[in-house]
Amino acid sequence: MKIVQYPHPALRWAARPLTAIDKQVRMHAAEMLELMYAHKGLGLAATQVALPYQMLALNFTGDPQQRDKEGVFINPVILERKGTIEDDEGCLSFPGLYAKVRRAKSVKVEAYNINGEKVEVAAQDLASRAWQHEVDHLHGVLFIDKLGPIGKLAVRNTLKEFEREYARAQERGEIPPNADIEKILATMAASI
């Protein structure tokens, strides 16, 4: 398992809800947490590791020593958004890219934990931002989509470089053609 980088097709995939939590899902959840910590992230969505289902890992501290703060959430839905705040945001699928993004200051989220229990979470500030960012991923929405015209202009060259590097990796055979990736995602999604 590895984190895919923009413009990998999995990042634009609308993930399917999970209908069961089996051994494979639990294994993926554990791997996602480890990857998130290894890359010093606060969150990681399944689509960022080319899994086409609705699961995300979060730890707002980003500290693997604070495992009591981590969680894996399945089929999350944002029930309520309040207020707005603009702040810098980054993404593990866009290494080194940060931009100002406007998000709700607080959210209320409903999801299932890794044990299949329904949970409701209220989050504010950074935690709210992380929830919104990761839930967006599960719908194929990226933080760059939330930028205003000036923000989009500011990151344009960086995005083009990500696209060039991705194309070079495909030419070298390190990444399969997009059509092949999309077939794999569709096959995996159909088996959920």
PDB file of N, CA and C in Angstrom, residues 52-128:
ATOM      1  N   PRO A  52     -11.311   1.978  -3.340  1.00  0.00           N
ATOM      2  CA  PRO A  52     -12.504   2.707  -3.759  1.00  0.00           C
ATOM      3  C   PRO A  52     -13.668   2.664  -2.778  1.00  0.00           C
ATOM      4  N   TYR A  53     -13.365   2.623  -1.476  1.00  0.00           N
ATOM      5  CA  TYR A  53     -14.471   2.607  -0.527  1.00  0.00           C
ATOM      6  C   TYR A  53     -14.298   3.663   0.557  1.00  0.00           C
ATOM      7  N   GLN A  54     -15.414   3.922   1.260  1.00  0.00           N
ATOM      8  CA  GLN A  54     -15.480   5.039   2.200  1.00  0.00           C
ATOM      9  C   GLN A  54     -14.915   4.668   3.567  1.00  0.00           C
ATOM     10  N   MET A  55     -13.628   4.912   3.698  1.00  0.00           N
ATOM     11  CA  MET A  55     -12.963   4.717   4.982  1.00  0.00           C
ATOM     12  C   MET A  55     -11.866   5.760   5.088  1.00  0.00           C
ATOM     13  N   LEU A  56     -11.671   6.281   6.306  1.00  0.00           N
ATOM     14  CA  LEU A  56     -10.589   7.229   6.516  1.00  0.00           C
ATOM     15  C   LEU A  56      -9.977   7.029   7.890  1.00  0.00           C
ATOM     16  N   ALA A  57      -8.721   7.434   7.987  1.00  0.00           N
ATOM     17  CA  ALA A  57      -7.981   7.366   9.242  1.00  0.00           C
ATOM     18  C   ALA A  57      -7.678   8.788   9.672  1.00  0.00           C
ATOM     19  N   LEU A  58      -7.781   9.060  10.975  1.00  0.00           N
ATOM     20  CA  LEU A  58      -7.520  10.402  11.500  1.00  0.00           C
ATOM     21  C   LEU A  58      -6.774  10.324  12.831  1.00  0.00           C
ATOM     22  N   ASN A  59      -5.891  11.267  13.027  1.00  0.00           N
ATOM     23  CA  ASN A  59      -5.305  11.554  14.334  1.00  0.00           C
ATOM     24  C   ASN A  59      -4.867  13.007  14.261  1.00  0.00           C
ATOM     25  N   PHE A  60      -5.636  13.885  14.868  1.00  0.00           N
ATOM     26  CA  PHE A  60      -5.412  15.330  14.731  1.00  0.00           C
ATOM     27  C   PHE A  60      -4.100  15.779  15.350  1.00  0.00           C
ATOM     28  N   THR A  61      -3.499  14.943  16.184  1.00  0.00           N
ATOM     29  CA  THR A  61      -2.198  15.291  16.762  1.00  0.00           C
ATOM     30  C   THR A  61      -1.075  14.935  15.788  1.00  0.00           C
ATOM     31  N   GLY A  62      -1.339  13.978  14.889  1.00  0.00           N
ATOM     32  CA  GLY A  62      -0.310  13.510  13.972  1.00  0.00           C
ATOM     33  C   GLY A  62       0.775  12.712  14.678  1.00  0.00           C
ATOM     34  N   ASP A  63       0.580  12.413  15.947  1.00  0.00           N
ATOM     35  CA  ASP A  63       1.608  11.773  16.778  1.00  0.00           C
ATOM     36  C   ASP A  63       1.295  10.297  16.986  1.00  0.00           C
ATOM     37  N   PRO A  64       2.128   9.398  16.438  1.00  0.00           N
ATOM     38  CA  PRO A  64       1.869   7.966  16.615  1.00  0.00           C
ATOM     39  C   PRO A  64       1.974   7.507  18.071  1.00  0.00           C
ATOM     40  N   GLN A  65       2.555   8.337  18.933  1.00  0.00           N
ATOM     41  CA  GLN A  65       2.623   8.000  20.364  1.00  0.00           C
ATOM     42  C   GLN A  65       1.275   8.252  21.051  1.00  0.00           C
ATOM     43  N   GLN A  66       0.392   8.988  20.374  1.00  0.00           N
ATOM     44  CA  GLN A  66      -0.926   9.289  20.945  1.00  0.00           C
ATOM     45  C   GLN A  66      -2.004   8.483  20.220  1.00  0.00           C
ATOM     46  N   ARG A  67      -1.877   7.182  20.306  1.00  0.00           N
ATOM     47  CA  ARG A  67      -2.820   6.277  19.633  1.00  0.00           C
ATOM     48  C   ARG A  67      -4.239   6.421  20.166  1.00  0.00           C
ATOM     49  N   ASP A  68      -4.371   6.936  21.382  1.00  0.00           N
ATOM     50  CA  ASP A  68      -5.712   7.130  21.947  1.00  0.00           C
ATOM     51  C   ASP A  68      -6.473   8.232  21.204  1.00  0.00           C
ATOM     52  N   LYS A  69      -5.767   9.037  20.404  1.00  0.00           N
ATOM     53  CA  LYS A  69      -6.402  10.125  19.647  1.00  0.00           C
ATOM     54  C   LYS A  69      -6.741   9.714  18.210  1.00  0.00           C
ATOM     55  N   GLU A  70      -6.334   8.496  17.813  1.00  0.00           N
ATOM     56  CA  GLU A  70      -6.553   8.084  16.429  1.00  0.00           C
ATOM     57  C   GLU A  70      -7.902   7.405  16.272  1.00  0.00           C
ATOM     58  N   GLY A  71      -8.350   7.352  15.031  1.00  0.00           N
ATOM     59  CA  GLY A  71      -9.584   6.655  14.732  1.00  0.00           C
ATOM     60  C   GLY A  71      -9.642   6.281  13.270  1.00  0.00           C
ATOM     61  N   VAL A  72     -10.346   5.199  12.998  1.00  0.00           N
ATOM     62  CA  VAL A  72     -10.665   4.808  11.630  1.00  0.00           C
ATOM     63  C   VAL A  72     -12.169   4.906  11.525  1.00  0.00           C
ATOM     64  N   PHE A  73     -12.629   5.578  10.488  1.00  0.00           N
ATOM     65  CA  PHE A  73     -14.060   5.851  10.347  1.00  0.00           C
ATOM     66  C   PHE A  73     -14.544   5.367   8.978  1.00  0.00           C
ATOM     67  N   ILE A  74     -15.696   4.746   9.002  1.00  0.00           N
ATOM     68  CA  ILE A  74     -16.268   4.126   7.813  1.00  0.00           C
ATOM     69  C   ILE A  74     -17.586   4.811   7.471  1.00  0.00           C
ATOM     70  N   ASN A  75     -17.784   5.050   6.175  1.00  0.00           N
ATOM     71  CA  ASN A  75     -19.006   5.675   5.649  1.00  0.00           C
ATOM     72  C   ASN A  75     -19.351   6.989   6.373  1.00  0.00           C
ATOM     73  N   PRO A  76     -18.387   7.899   6.505  1.00  0.00           N
ATOM     74  CA  PRO A  76     -18.663   9.147   7.229  1.00  0.00           C
ATOM     75  C   PRO A  76     -19.584  10.090   6.445  1.00  0.00           C
ATOM     76  N   VAL A  77     -20.434  10.773   7.189  1.00  0.00           N
ATOM     77  CA  VAL A  77     -21.342  11.766   6.604  1.00  0.00           C
ATOM     78  C   VAL A  77     -21.281  13.012   7.484  1.00  0.00           C
ATOM     79  N   ILE A  78     -21.067  14.156   6.867  1.00  0.00           N
ATOM     80  CA  ILE A  78     -21.096  15.411   7.615  1.00  0.00           C
ATOM     81  C   ILE A  78     -22.553  15.837   7.727  1.00  0.00           C
ATOM     82  N   LEU A  79     -23.050  15.872   8.966  1.00  0.00           N
ATOM     83  CA  LEU A  79     -24.454  16.194   9.221  1.00  0.00           C
ATOM     84  C   LEU A  79     -24.691  17.692   9.344  1.00  0.00           C
ATOM     85  N   GLU A  80     -23.675  18.394   9.826  1.00  0.00           N
ATOM     86  CA  GLU A  80     -23.863  19.807  10.144  1.00  0.00           C
ATOM     87  C   GLU A  80     -22.541  20.550   9.975  1.00  0.00           C
ATOM     88  N   ARG A  81     -22.628  21.761   9.413  1.00  0.00           N
ATOM     89  CA  ARG A  81     -21.465  22.641   9.276  1.00  0.00           C
ATOM     90  C   ARG A  81     -21.851  24.001   9.835  1.00  0.00           C
ATOM     91  N   LYS A  82     -20.950  24.602  10.621  1.00  0.00           N
ATOM     92  CA  LYS A  82     -21.230  25.924  11.204  1.00  0.00           C
ATOM     93  C   LYS A  82     -20.012  26.824  11.072  1.00  0.00           C
ATOM     94  N   GLY A  83     -20.275  28.088  10.765  1.00  0.00           N
ATOM     95  CA  GLY A  83     -19.227  29.092  10.689  1.00  0.00           C
ATOM     96  C   GLY A  83     -18.273  28.840   9.535  1.00  0.00           C
ATOM     97  N   THR A  84     -17.347  29.766   9.344  1.00  0.00           N
ATOM     98  CA  THR A  84     -16.318  29.576   8.325  1.00  0.00           C
ATOM     99  C   THR A  84     -14.991  30.080   8.858  1.00  0.00           C
ATOM    100  N   ILE A  85     -13.936  29.471   8.349  1.00  0.00           N
ATOM    101  CA  ILE A  85     -12.584  29.880   8.708  1.00  0.00           C
ATOM    102  C   ILE A  85     -11.676  29.537   7.524  1.00  0.00           C
ATOM    103  N   GLU A  86     -10.716  30.415   7.270  1.00  0.00           N
ATOM    104  CA  GLU A  86      -9.762  30.167   6.191  1.00  0.00           C
ATOM    105  C   GLU A  86      -8.392  29.936   6.802  1.00  0.00           C
ATOM    106  N   ASP A  87      -7.720  28.876   6.336  1.00  0.00           N
ATOM    107  CA  ASP A  87      -6.396  28.573   6.866  1.00  0.00           C
ATOM    108  C   ASP A  87      -5.630  27.748   5.845  1.00  0.00           C
ATOM    109  N   ASP A  88      -4.323  27.608   6.089  1.00  0.00           N
ATOM    110  CA  ASP A  88      -3.488  26.793   5.209  1.00  0.00           C
ATOM    111  C   ASP A  88      -3.892  25.334   5.309  1.00  0.00           C
ATOM    112  N   GLU A  89      -3.844  24.672   4.158  1.00  0.00           N
ATOM    113  CA  GLU A  89      -4.190  23.263   4.098  1.00  0.00           C
ATOM    114  C   GLU A  89      -3.216  22.583   3.153  1.00  0.00           C
ATOM    115  N   GLY A  90      -2.850  21.365   3.485  1.00  0.00           N
ATOM    116  CA  GLY A  90      -1.996  20.557   2.630  1.00  0.00           C
ATOM    117  C   GLY A  90      -2.620  19.189   2.471  1.00  0.00           C
ATOM    118  N   CYS A  91      -1.923  18.314   1.745  1.00  0.00           N
ATOM    119  CA  CYS A  91      -2.475  16.996   1.467  1.00  0.00           C
ATOM    120  C   CYS A  91      -1.325  16.043   1.167  1.00  0.00           C
ATOM    121  N   LEU A  92      -1.399  14.834   1.701  1.00  0.00           N
ATOM    122  CA  LEU A  92      -0.343  13.851   1.472  1.00  0.00           C
ATOM    123  C   LEU A  92      -0.242  13.444   0.005  1.00  0.00           C
ATOM    124  N   SER A  93      -1.295  13.664  -0.770  1.00  0.00           N
ATOM    125  CA  SER A  93      -1.259  13.362  -2.203  1.00  0.00           C
ATOM    126  C   SER A  93      -0.699  14.525  -3.031  1.00  0.00           C
ATOM    127  N   PHE A  94      -0.369  15.620  -2.356  1.00  0.00           N
ATOM    128  CA  PHE A  94       0.244  16.802  -2.984  1.00  0.00           C
ATOM    129  C   PHE A  94       1.437  17.231  -2.121  1.00  0.00           C
ATOM    130  N   PRO A  95       2.482  16.406  -2.017  1.00  0.00           N
ATOM    131  CA  PRO A  95       3.578  16.716  -1.092  1.00  0.00           C
ATOM    132  C   PRO A  95       4.165  18.112  -1.326  1.00  0.00           C
ATOM    133  N   GLY A  96       4.249  18.867  -0.230  1.00  0.00           N
ATOM    134  CA  GLY A  96       4.865  20.189  -0.282  1.00  0.00           C
ATOM    135  C   GLY A  96       3.957  21.313  -0.732  1.00  0.00           C
ATOM    136  N   LEU A  97       2.721  21.017  -1.133  1.00  0.00           N
ATOM    137  CA  LEU A  97       1.807  22.059  -1.597  1.00  0.00           C
ATOM    138  C   LEU A  97       0.851  22.451  -0.471  1.00  0.00           C
ATOM    139  N   TYR A  98       0.815  23.737  -0.175  1.00  0.00           N
ATOM    140  CA  TYR A  98      -0.097  24.272   0.846  1.00  0.00           C
ATOM    141  C   TYR A  98      -0.798  25.476   0.262  1.00  0.00           C
ATOM    142  N   ALA A  99      -2.065  25.638   0.620  1.00  0.00           N
ATOM    143  CA  ALA A  99      -2.837  26.782   0.125  1.00  0.00           C
ATOM    144  C   ALA A  99      -3.935  27.112   1.125  1.00  0.00           C
ATOM    145  N   LYS A 100      -4.375  28.357   1.098  1.00  0.00           N
ATOM    146  CA  LYS A 100      -5.471  28.801   1.968  1.00  0.00           C
ATOM    147  C   LYS A 100      -6.790  28.244   1.443  1.00  0.00           C
ATOM    148  N   VAL A 101      -7.519  27.579   2.339  1.00  0.00           N
ATOM    149  CA  VAL A 101      -8.813  26.984   1.984  1.00  0.00           C
ATOM    150  C   VAL A 101      -9.835  27.403   3.028  1.00  0.00           C
ATOM    151  N   ARG A 102     -11.002  27.822   2.553  1.00  0.00           N
ATOM    152  CA  ARG A 102     -12.109  28.175   3.447  1.00  0.00           C
ATOM    153  C   ARG A 102     -12.926  26.918   3.736  1.00  0.00           C
ATOM    154  N   ARG A 103     -13.132  26.659   5.025  1.00  0.00           N
ATOM    155  CA  ARG A 103     -13.899  25.500   5.478  1.00  0.00           C
ATOM    156  C   ARG A 103     -14.832  25.932   6.602  1.00  0.00           C
ATOM    157  N   ALA A 104     -15.754  25.048   6.947  1.00  0.00           N
ATOM    158  CA  ALA A 104     -16.606  25.292   8.114  1.00  0.00           C
ATOM    159  C   ALA A 104     -15.742  25.246   9.375  1.00  0.00           C
ATOM    160  N   LYS A 105     -16.027  26.124  10.319  1.00  0.00           N
ATOM    161  CA  LYS A 105     -15.273  26.174  11.581  1.00  0.00           C
ATOM    162  C   LYS A 105     -15.569  24.958  12.450  1.00  0.00           C
ATOM    163  N   SER A 106     -16.808  24.471  12.390  1.00  0.00           N
ATOM    164  CA  SER A 106     -17.160  23.276  13.158  1.00  0.00           C
ATOM    165  C   SER A 106     -18.073  22.378  12.329  1.00  0.00           C
ATOM    166  N   VAL A 107     -17.966  21.092  12.609  1.00  0.00           N
ATOM    167  CA  VAL A 107     -18.804  20.105  11.917  1.00  0.00           C
ATOM    168  C   VAL A 107     -19.302  19.062  12.917  1.00  0.00           C
ATOM    169  N   LYS A 108     -20.399  18.438  12.531  1.00  0.00           N
ATOM    170  CA  LYS A 108     -20.879  17.252  13.246  1.00  0.00           C
ATOM    171  C   LYS A 108     -20.890  16.131  12.205  1.00  0.00           C
ATOM    172  N   VAL A 109     -20.235  15.022  12.541  1.00  0.00           N
ATOM    173  CA  VAL A 109     -20.064  13.913  11.606  1.00  0.00           C
ATOM    174  C   VAL A 109     -20.629  12.634  12.206  1.00  0.00           C
ATOM    175  N   GLU A 110     -21.258  11.839  11.342  1.00  0.00           N
ATOM    176  CA  GLU A 110     -21.722  10.513  11.738  1.00  0.00           C
ATOM    177  C   GLU A 110     -20.950   9.492  10.908  1.00  0.00           C
ATOM    178  N   ALA A 111     -20.482   8.435  11.540  1.00  0.00           N
ATOM    179  CA  ALA A 111     -19.720   7.397  10.851  1.00  0.00           C
ATOM    180  C   ALA A 111     -19.803   6.116  11.671  1.00  0.00           C
ATOM    181  N   TYR A 112     -19.165   5.075  11.162  1.00  0.00           N
ATOM    182  CA  TYR A 112     -19.023   3.824  11.898  1.00  0.00           C
ATOM    183  C   TYR A 112     -17.556   3.665  12.253  1.00  0.00           C
ATOM    184  N   ASN A 113     -17.283   3.162  13.455  1.00  0.00           N
ATOM    185  CA  ASN A 113     -15.894   2.898  13.809  1.00  0.00           C
ATOM    186  C   ASN A 113     -15.504   1.518  13.262  1.00  0.00           C
ATOM    187  N   ILE A 114     -14.267   1.120  13.482  1.00  0.00           N
ATOM    188  CA  ILE A 114     -13.759  -0.136  12.925  1.00  0.00           C
ATOM    189  C   ILE A 114     -14.472  -1.359  13.512  1.00  0.00           C
ATOM    190  N   ASN A 115     -15.193  -1.172  14.624  1.00  0.00           N
ATOM    191  CA  ASN A 115     -15.970  -2.261  15.215  1.00  0.00           C
ATOM    192  C   ASN A 115     -17.413  -2.291  14.719  1.00  0.00           C
ATOM    193  N   GLY A 116     -17.729  -1.383  13.786  1.00  0.00           N
ATOM    194  CA  GLY A 116     -19.071  -1.351  13.221  1.00  0.00           C
ATOM    195  C   GLY A 116     -20.081  -0.599  14.060  1.00  0.00           C
ATOM    196  N   GLU A 117     -19.614   0.129  15.072  1.00  0.00           N
ATOM    197  CA  GLU A 117     -20.513   0.900  15.937  1.00  0.00           C
ATOM    198  C   GLU A 117     -20.691   2.305  15.366  1.00  0.00           C
ATOM    199  N   LYS A 118     -21.929   2.756  15.348  1.00  0.00           N
ATOM    200  CA  LYS A 118     -22.200   4.111  14.858  1.00  0.00           C
ATOM    201  C   LYS A 118     -21.703   5.122  15.888  1.00  0.00           C
ATOM    202  N   VAL A 119     -20.979   6.122  15.413  1.00  0.00           N
ATOM    203  CA  VAL A 119     -20.467   7.180  16.279  1.00  0.00           C
ATOM    204  C   VAL A 119     -20.840   8.532  15.692  1.00  0.00           C
ATOM    205  N   GLU A 120     -20.995   9.506  16.583  1.00  0.00           N
ATOM    206  CA  GLU A 120     -21.227  10.888  16.154  1.00  0.00           C
ATOM    207  C   GLU A 120     -20.121  11.728  16.776  1.00  0.00           C
ATOM    208  N   VAL A 121     -19.482  12.528  15.953  1.00  0.00           N
ATOM    209  CA  VAL A 121     -18.336  13.311  16.394  1.00  0.00           C
ATOM    210  C   VAL A 121     -18.587  14.785  16.112  1.00  0.00           C
ATOM    211  N   ALA A 122     -18.329  15.624  17.095  1.00  0.00           N
ATOM    212  CA  ALA A 122     -18.351  17.077  16.889  1.00  0.00           C
ATOM    213  C   ALA A 122     -16.904  17.542  16.857  1.00  0.00           C
ATOM    214  N   ALA A 123     -16.563  18.351  15.865  1.00  0.00           N
ATOM    215  CA  ALA A 123     -15.177  18.789  15.715  1.00  0.00           C
ATOM    216  C   ALA A 123     -15.129  20.276  15.390  1.00  0.00           C
ATOM    217  N   GLN A 124     -14.063  20.923  15.868  1.00  0.00           N
ATOM    218  CA  GLN A 124     -13.868  22.348  15.606  1.00  0.00           C
ATOM    219  C   GLN A 124     -12.458  22.593  15.105  1.00  0.00           C
ATOM    220  N   ASP A 125     -12.297  23.736  14.443  1.00  0.00           N
ATOM    221  CA  ASP A 125     -11.003  24.240  14.010  1.00  0.00           C
ATOM    222  C   ASP A 125     -10.226  23.201  13.190  1.00  0.00           C
ATOM    223  N   LEU A 126      -9.009  22.821  13.622  1.00  0.00           N
ATOM    224  CA  LEU A 126      -8.175  21.904  12.841  1.00  0.00           C
ATOM    225  C   LEU A 126      -8.859  20.549  12.647  1.00  0.00           C
ATOM    226  N   ALA A 127      -9.485  20.034  13.684  1.00  0.00           N
ATOM    227  CA  ALA A 127     -10.172  18.747  13.564  1.00  0.00           C
ATOM    228  C   ALA A 127     -11.316  18.837  12.558  1.00  0.00           C
ATOM    229  N   SER A 128     -12.053  19.940  12.568  1.00  0.00           N
ATOM    230  CA  SER A 128     -13.126  20.150  11.609  1.00  0.00           C
ATOM    231  C   SER A 128     -12.569  20.191  10.184  1.00  0.00           C
TER     232      SER A 128
END
